[in-house]
Short mmCIF file of N, CA and C in Angstrom, two decimals:
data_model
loop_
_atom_site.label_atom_id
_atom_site.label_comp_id
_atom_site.label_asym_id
_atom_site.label_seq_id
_atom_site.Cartn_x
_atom_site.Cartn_y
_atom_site.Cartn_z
N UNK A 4 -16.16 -7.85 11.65
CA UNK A 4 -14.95 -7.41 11.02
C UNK A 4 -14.64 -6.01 11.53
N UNK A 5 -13.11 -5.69 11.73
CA UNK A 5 -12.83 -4.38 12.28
C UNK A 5 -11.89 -3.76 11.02
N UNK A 6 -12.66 -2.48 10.69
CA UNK A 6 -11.63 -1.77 10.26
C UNK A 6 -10.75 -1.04 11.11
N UNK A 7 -9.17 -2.06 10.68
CA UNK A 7 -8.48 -1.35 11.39
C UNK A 7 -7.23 -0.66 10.52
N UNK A 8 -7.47 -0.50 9.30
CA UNK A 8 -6.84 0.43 8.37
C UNK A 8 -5.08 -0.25 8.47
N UNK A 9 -4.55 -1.52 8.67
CA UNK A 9 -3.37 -2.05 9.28
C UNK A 9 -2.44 -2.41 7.98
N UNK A 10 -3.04 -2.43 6.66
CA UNK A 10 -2.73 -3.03 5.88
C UNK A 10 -2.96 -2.32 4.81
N UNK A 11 -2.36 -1.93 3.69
CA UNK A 11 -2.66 -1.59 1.79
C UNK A 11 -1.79 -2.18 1.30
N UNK A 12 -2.00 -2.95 0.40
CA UNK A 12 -1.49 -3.53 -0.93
C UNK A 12 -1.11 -2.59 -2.04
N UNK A 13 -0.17 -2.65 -2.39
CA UNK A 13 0.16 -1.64 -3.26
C UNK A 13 0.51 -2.44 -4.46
N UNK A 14 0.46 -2.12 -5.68
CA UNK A 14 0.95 -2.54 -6.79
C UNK A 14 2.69 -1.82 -7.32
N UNK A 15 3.07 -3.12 -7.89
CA UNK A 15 4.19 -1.97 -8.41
C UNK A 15 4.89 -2.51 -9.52
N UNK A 16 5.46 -1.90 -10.25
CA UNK A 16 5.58 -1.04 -11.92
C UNK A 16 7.07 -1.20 -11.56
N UNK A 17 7.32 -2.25 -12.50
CA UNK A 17 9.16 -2.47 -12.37
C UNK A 17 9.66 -2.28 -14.10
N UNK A 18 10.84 -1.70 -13.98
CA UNK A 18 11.33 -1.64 -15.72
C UNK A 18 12.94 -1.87 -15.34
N UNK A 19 13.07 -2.79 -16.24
CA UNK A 19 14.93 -2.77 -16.35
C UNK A 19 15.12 -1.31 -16.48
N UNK A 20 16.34 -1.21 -15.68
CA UNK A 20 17.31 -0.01 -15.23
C UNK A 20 17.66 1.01 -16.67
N UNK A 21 18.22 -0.58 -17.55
CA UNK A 21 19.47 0.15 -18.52
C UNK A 21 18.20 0.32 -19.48
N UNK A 22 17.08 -0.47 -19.85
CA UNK A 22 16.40 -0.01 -20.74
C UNK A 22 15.78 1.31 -20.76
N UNK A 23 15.38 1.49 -19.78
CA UNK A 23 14.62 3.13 -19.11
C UNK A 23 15.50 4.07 -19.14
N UNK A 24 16.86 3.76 -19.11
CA UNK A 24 17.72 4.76 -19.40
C UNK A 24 17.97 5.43 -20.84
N UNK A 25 17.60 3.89 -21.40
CA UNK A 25 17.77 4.66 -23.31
C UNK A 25 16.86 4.75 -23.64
N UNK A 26 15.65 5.21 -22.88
CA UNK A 26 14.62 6.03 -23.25
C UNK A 26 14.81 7.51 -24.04
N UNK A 27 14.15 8.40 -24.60
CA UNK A 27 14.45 9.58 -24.49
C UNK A 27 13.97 9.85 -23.33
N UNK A 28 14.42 10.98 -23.19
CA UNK A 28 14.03 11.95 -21.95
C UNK A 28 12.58 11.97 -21.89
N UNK A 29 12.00 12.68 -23.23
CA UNK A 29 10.70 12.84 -23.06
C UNK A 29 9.84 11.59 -23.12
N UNK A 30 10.37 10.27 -23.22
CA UNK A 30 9.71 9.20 -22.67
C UNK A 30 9.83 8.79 -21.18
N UNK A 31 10.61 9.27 -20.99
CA UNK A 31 10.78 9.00 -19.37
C UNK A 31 10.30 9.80 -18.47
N UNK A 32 10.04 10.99 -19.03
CA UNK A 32 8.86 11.62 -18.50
C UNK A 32 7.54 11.51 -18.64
N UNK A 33 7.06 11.18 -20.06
CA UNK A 33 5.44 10.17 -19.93
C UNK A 33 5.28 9.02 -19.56
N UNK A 34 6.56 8.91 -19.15
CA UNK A 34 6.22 6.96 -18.55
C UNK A 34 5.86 7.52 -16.63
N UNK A 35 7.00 8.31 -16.59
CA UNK A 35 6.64 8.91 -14.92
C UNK A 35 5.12 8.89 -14.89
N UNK A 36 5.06 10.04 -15.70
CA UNK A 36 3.39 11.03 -15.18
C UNK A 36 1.96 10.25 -15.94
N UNK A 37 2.53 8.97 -16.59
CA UNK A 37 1.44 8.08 -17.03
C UNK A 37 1.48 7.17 -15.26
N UNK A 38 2.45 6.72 -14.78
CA UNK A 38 2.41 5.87 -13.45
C UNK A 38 1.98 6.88 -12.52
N UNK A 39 2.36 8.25 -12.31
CA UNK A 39 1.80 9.01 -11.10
C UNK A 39 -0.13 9.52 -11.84
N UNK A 40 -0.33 8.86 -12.92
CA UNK A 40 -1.88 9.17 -13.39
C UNK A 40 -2.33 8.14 -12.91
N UNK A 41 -1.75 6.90 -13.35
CA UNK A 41 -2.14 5.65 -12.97
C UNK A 41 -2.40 5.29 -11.53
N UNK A 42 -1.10 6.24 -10.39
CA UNK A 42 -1.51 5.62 -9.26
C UNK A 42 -2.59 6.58 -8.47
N UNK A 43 -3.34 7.29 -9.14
CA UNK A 43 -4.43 8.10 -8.83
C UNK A 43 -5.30 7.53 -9.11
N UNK A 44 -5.65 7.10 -10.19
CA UNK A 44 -6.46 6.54 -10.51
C UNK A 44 -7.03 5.16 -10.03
N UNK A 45 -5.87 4.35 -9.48
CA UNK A 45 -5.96 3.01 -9.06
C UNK A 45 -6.34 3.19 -7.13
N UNK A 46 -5.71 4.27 -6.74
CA UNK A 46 -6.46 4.59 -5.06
C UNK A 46 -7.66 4.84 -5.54
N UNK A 47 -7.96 5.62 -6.21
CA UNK A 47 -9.60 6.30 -6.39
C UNK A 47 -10.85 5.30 -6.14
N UNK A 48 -9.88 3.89 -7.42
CA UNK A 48 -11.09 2.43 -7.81
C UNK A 48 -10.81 1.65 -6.75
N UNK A 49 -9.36 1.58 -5.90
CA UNK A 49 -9.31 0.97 -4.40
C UNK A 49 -10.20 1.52 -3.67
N UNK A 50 -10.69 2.45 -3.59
CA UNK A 50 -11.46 3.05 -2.13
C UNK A 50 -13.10 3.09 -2.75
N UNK A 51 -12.96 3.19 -3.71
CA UNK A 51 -14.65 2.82 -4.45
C UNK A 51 -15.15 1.05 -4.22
N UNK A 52 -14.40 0.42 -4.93
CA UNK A 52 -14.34 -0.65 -4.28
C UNK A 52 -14.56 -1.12 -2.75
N UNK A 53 -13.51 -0.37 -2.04
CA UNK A 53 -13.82 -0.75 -0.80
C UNK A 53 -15.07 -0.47 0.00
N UNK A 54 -15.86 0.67 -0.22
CA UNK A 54 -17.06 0.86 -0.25
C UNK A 54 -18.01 0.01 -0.78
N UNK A 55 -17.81 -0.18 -2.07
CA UNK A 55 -19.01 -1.26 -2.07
C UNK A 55 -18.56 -2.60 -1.79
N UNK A 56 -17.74 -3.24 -1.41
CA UNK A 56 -17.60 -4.61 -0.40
C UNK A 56 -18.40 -4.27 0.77
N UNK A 57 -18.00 -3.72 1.15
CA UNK A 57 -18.04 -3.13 2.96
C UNK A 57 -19.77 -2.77 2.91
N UNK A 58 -20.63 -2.34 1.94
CA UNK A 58 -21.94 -2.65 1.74
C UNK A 58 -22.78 -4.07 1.64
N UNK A 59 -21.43 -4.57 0.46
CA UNK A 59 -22.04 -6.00 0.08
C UNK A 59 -22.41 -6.60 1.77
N UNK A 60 -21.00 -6.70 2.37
CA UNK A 60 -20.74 -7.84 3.43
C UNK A 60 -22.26 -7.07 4.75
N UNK A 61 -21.92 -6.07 5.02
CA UNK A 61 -23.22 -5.45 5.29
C UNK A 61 -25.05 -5.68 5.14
N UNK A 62 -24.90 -5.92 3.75
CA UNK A 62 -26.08 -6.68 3.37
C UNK A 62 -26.46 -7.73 3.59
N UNK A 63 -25.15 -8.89 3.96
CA UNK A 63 -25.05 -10.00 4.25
C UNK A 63 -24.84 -10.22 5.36
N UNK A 64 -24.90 -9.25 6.60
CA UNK A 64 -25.19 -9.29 7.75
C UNK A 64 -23.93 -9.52 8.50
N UNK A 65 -22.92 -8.92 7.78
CA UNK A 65 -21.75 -9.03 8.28
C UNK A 65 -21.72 -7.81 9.19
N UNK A 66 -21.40 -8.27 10.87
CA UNK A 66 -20.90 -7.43 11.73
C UNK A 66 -19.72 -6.10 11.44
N UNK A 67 -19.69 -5.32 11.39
CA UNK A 67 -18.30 -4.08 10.66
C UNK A 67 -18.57 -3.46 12.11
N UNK A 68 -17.14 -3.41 12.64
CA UNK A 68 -16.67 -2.48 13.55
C UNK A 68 -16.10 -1.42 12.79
N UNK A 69 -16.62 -0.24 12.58
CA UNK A 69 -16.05 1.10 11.72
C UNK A 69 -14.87 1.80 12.29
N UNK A 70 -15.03 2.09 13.65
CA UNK A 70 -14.28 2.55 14.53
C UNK A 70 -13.54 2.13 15.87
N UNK A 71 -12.67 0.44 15.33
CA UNK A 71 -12.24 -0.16 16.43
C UNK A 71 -10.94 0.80 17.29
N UNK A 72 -10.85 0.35 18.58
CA UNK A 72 -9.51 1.05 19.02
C UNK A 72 -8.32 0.36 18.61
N UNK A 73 -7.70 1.40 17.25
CA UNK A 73 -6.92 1.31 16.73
C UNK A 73 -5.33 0.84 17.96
N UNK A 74 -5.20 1.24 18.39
CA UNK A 74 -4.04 1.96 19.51
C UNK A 74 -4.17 0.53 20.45
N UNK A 75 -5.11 -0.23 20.68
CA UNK A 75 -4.88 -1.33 21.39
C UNK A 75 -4.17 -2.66 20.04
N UNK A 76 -5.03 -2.40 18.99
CA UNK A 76 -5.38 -3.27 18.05
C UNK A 76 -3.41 -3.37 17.83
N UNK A 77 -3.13 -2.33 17.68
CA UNK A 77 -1.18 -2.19 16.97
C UNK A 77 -0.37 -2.57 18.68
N UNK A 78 -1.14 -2.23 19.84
CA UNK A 78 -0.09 -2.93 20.87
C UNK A 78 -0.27 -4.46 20.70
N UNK A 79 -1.20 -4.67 20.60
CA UNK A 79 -1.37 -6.63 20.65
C UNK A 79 -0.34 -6.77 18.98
N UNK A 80 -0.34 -6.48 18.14
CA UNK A 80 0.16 -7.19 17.06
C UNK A 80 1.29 -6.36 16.46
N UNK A 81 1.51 -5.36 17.02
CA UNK A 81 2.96 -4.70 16.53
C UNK A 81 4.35 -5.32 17.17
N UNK A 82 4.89 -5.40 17.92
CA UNK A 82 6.15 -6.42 18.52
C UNK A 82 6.09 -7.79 17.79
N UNK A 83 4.79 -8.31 18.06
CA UNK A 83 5.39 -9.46 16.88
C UNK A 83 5.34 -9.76 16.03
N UNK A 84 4.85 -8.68 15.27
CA UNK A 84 4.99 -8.44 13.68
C UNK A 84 6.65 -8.00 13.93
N UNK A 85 6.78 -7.09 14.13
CA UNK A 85 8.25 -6.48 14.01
C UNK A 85 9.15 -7.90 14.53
N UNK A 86 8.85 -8.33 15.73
CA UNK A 86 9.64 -9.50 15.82
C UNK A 86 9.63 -10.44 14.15
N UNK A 87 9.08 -10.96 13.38
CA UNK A 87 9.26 -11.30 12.72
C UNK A 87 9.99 -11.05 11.54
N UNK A 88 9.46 -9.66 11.02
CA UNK A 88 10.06 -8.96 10.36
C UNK A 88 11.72 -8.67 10.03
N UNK A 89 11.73 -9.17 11.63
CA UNK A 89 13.73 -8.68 11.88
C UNK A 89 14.44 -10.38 11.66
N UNK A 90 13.01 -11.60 11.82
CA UNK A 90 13.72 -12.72 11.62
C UNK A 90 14.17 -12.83 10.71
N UNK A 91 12.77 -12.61 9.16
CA UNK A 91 12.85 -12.29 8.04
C UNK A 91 13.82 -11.62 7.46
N UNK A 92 13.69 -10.49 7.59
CA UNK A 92 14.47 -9.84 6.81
C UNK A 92 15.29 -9.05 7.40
N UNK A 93 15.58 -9.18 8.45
CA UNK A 93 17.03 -7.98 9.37
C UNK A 93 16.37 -7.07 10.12
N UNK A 94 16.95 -6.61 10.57
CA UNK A 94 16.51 -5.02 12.06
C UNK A 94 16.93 -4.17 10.70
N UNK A 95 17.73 -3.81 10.17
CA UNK A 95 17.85 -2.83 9.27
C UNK A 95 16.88 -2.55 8.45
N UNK A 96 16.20 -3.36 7.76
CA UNK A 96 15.38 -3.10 6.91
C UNK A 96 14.16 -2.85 7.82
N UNK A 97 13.74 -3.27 9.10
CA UNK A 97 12.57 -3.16 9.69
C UNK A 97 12.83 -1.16 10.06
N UNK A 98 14.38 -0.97 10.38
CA UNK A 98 14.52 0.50 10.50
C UNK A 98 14.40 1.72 9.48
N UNK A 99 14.56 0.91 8.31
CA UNK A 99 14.47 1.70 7.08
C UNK A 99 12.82 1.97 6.95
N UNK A 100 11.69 0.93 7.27
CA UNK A 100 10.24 1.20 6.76
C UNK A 100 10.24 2.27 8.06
N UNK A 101 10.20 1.90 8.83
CA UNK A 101 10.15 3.10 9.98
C UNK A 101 10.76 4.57 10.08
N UNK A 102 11.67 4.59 9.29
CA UNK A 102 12.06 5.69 8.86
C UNK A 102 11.35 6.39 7.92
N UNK A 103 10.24 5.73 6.64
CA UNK A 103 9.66 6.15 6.00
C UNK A 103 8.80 6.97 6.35
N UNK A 104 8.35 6.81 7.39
CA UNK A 104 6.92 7.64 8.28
C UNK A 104 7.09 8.83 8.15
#
């Protein structure tokens, strides 16, 4: 197995629009800084986790490439990921994640 860091799953925290709006204020600010606690907390137990898998499979004699070459790994599978991406869901939206960087 190669870590090649290509992928995170993220969770995500949806609330109707108009309800969050007739929040008070000061609920809409502990609802923020309860989700920006929460998403600290949830990388912290992601990467703890990932450590002890990455032991387990280890123990079990699973091969781990720690330090594959990243930079070959994204030329073989980046174009046709993105090719897909634009089948899926448009060139625009593939320009918008890319813009995120």
């Amino acid at each position: 197995m190669s870590l090649t860091y290509h992928a995170y799953t993220t969770n995500v925290v949806v609330m109707n629009l108009k309800k969050f709006q007739e929040l008070k204020p000061e609920h809409q600010k502990a609802f923020y800084e309860a989700l920006q606690e929460a998403t600290v907390w949830e990388r912290k137990l992601n990467r703890q986790y990932d450590v002890e898998a990455l032991q387990k499979m280890k123990a079990a004699g699973v091969q781990i490439e720690e330090n594959p070459d990243r930079e070959a790994f994204k030329k073989i599978v980046a174009d046709a990921t993105a090719d897909e991406y634009v089948k899926k869901f448009g060139k625009d939206v593939l320009e918008r994640i890319k813009n995120t960087r």
